[in-house]
mmCIF file of C-alpha atoms in Angstrom:
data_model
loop_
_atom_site.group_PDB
_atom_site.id
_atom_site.type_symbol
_atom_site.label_atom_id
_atom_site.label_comp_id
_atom_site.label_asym_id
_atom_site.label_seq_id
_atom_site.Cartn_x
_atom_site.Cartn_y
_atom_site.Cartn_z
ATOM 1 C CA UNK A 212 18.378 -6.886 -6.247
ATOM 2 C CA UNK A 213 17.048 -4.450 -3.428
ATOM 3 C CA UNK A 214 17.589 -1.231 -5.121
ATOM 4 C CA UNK A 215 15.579 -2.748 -7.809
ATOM 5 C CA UNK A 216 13.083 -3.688 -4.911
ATOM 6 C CA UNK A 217 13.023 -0.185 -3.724
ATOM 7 C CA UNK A 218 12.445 1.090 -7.221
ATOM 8 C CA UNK A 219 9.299 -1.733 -7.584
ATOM 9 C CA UNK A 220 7.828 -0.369 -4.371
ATOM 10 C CA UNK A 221 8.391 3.494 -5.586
ATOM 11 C CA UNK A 222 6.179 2.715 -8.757
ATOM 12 C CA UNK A 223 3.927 0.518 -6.059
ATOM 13 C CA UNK A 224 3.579 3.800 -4.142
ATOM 14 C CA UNK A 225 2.836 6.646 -7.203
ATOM 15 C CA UNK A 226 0.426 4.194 -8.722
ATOM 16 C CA UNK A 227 -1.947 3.717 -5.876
ATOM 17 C CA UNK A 228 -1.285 7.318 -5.129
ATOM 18 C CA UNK A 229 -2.750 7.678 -8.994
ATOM 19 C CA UNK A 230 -5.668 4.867 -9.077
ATOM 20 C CA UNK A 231 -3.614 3.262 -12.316
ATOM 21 C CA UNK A 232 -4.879 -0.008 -12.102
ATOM 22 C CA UNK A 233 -2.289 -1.121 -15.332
ATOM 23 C CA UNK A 234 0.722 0.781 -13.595
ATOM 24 C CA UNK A 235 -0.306 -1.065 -10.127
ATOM 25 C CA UNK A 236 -0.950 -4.632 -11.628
ATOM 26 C CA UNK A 237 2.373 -4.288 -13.943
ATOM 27 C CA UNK A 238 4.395 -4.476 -10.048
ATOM 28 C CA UNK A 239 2.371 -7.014 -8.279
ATOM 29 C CA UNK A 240 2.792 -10.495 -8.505
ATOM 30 C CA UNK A 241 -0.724 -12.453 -9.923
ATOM 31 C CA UNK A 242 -0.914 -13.948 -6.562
ATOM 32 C CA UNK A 243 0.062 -10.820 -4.424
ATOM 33 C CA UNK A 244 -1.713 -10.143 -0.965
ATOM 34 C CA UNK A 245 -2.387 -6.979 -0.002
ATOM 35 C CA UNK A 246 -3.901 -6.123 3.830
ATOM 36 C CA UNK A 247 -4.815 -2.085 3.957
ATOM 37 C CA UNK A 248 -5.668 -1.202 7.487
ATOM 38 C CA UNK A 249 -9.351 -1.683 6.251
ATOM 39 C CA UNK A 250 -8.821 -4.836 5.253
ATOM 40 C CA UNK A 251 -7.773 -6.393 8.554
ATOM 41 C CA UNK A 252 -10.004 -4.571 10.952
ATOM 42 C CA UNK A 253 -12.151 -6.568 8.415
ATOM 43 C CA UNK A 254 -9.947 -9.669 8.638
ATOM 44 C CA UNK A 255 -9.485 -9.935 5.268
ATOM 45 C CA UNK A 256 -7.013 -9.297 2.429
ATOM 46 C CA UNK A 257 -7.150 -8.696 -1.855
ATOM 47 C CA UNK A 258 -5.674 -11.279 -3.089
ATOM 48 C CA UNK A 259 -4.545 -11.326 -6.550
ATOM 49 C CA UNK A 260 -5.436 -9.085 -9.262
ATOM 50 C CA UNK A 261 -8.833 -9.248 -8.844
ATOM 51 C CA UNK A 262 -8.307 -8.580 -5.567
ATOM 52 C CA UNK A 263 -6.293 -5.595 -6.359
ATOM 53 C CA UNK A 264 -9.436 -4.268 -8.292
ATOM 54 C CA UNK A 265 -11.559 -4.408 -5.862
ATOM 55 C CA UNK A 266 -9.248 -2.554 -3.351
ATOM 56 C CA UNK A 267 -8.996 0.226 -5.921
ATOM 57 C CA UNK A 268 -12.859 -0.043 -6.591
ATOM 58 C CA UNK A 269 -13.588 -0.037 -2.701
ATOM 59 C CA UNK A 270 -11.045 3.002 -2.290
ATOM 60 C CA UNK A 271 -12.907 4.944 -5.230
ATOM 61 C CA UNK A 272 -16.340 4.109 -3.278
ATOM 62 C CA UNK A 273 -15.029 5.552 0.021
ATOM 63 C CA UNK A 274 -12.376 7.982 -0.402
ATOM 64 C CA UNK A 275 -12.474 10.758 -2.326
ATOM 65 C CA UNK A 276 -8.880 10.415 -3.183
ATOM 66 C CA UNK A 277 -5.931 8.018 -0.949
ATOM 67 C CA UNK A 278 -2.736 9.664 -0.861
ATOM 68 C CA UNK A 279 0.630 8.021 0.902
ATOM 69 C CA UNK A 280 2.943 10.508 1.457
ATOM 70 C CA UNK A 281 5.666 8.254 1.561
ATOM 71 C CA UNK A 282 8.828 9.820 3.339
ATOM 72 C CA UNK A 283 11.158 7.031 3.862
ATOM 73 C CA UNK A 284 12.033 3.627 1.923
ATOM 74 C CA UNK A 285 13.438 0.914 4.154
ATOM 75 C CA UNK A 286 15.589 -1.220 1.969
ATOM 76 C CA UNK A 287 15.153 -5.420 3.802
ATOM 77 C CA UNK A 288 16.390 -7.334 1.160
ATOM 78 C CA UNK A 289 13.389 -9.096 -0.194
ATOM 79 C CA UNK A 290 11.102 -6.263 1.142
ATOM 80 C CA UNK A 291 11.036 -2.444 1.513
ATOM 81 C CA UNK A 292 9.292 -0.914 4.137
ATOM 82 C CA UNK A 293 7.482 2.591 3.061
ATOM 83 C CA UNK A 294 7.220 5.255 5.976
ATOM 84 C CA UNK A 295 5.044 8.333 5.737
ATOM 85 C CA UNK A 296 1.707 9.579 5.796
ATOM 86 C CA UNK A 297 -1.889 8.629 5.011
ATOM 87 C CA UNK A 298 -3.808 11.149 3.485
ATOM 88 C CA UNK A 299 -7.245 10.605 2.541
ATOM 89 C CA UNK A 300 -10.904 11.968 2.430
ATOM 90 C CA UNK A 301 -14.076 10.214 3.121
ATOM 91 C CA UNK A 302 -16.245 10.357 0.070
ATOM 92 C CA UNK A 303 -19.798 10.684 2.220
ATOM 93 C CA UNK A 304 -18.442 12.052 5.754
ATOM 94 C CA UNK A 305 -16.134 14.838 4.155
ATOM 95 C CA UNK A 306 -13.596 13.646 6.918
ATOM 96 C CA UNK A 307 -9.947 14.472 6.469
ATOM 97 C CA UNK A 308 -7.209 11.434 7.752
ATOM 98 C CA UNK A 309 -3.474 12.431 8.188
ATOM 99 C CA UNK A 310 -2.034 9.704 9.872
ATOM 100 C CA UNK A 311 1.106 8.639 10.466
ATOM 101 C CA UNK A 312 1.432 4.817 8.575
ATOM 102 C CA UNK A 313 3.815 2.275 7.601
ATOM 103 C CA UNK A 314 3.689 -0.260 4.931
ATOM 104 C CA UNK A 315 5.725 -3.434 4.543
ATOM 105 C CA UNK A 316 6.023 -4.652 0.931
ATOM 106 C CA UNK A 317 7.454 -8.579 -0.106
ATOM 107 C CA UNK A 318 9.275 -9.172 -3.225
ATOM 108 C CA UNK A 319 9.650 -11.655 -5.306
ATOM 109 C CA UNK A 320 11.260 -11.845 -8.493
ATOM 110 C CA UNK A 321 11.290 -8.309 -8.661
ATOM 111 C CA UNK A 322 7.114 -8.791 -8.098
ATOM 112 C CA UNK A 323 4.967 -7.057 -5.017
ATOM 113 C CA UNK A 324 3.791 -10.492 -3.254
ATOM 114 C CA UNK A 325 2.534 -9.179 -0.342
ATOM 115 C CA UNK A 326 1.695 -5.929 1.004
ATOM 116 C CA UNK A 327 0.780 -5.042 4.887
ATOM 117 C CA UNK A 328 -0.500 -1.392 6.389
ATOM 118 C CA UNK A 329 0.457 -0.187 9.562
ATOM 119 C CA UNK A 330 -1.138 2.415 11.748
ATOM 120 C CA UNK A 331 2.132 2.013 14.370
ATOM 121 C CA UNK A 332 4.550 3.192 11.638
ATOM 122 C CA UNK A 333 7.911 1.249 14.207
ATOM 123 C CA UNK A 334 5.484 -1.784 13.158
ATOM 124 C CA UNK A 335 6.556 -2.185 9.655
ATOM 125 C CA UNK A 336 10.359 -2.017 10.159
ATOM 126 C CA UNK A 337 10.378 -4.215 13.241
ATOM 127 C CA UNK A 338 8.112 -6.634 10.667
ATOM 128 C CA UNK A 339 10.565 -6.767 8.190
ATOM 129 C CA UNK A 340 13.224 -7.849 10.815
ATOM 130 C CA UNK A 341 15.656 -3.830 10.783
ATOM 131 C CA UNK A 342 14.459 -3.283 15.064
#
């Protein structure tokens, strides 16, 4: 089942990369969790697909564009850990990011349940139990 996971988290990946709501909501589980970096310096998550709207409605009022430049995929079993890049612009400060992230993604039943951001990218990994 974990290539398959890998595979989930690769269309995860493009389809944030692409703001496609249907493409993002077609991988993530109704009751999926997702904490962007944002989102717990807020302590908060989006939770569920209305929750996944928002994020994509709060990235489209802040960023110009979000980019992950994902470079590795961690295969866990029942998660996949992305490691790459953030890439982004600020929509009103004009700022550039290119930071080094990681993200952890859970699966279930071939389904995104939960999603975490790292700004330590040896965070995700030692998250999903491989350090």
């Amino acid at each position: 089942m974990s290539a398959e996971n890998v595979e989930t988290v690769r269309r995860l990946v493009e389809a944030i990369d692409d703001r496609d709501l249907d493409a993002l909501l077609a991988e993530l589980h109704p009751d999926a969790e997702l904490q962007t970096m944002r989102a717990q310096l807020e302590g908060t998550a989006y939770r569920g697909h209305e929750g996944t709207r928002q994020m994509l409605a709060d990235f489209e009022r802040d960023w110009e564009y979000v980019r992950i430049d994902a470079e590795e995929f961690l295969d866990a079993g029942e998660a996949v850990v992305v490691l790459g890049r953030l890439q982004t612009r600020g929509r009103t400060s004009r700022v550039n990011l290119d930071v080094p992230m990681g993200i952890l993604w859970r699966l279930r039943d071939g389904k995104a349940v939960h999603g975490k951001t790292f700004s330590e990218r040896a965070d995700a990994p030692r998250a999903a139990g491989l350090e």
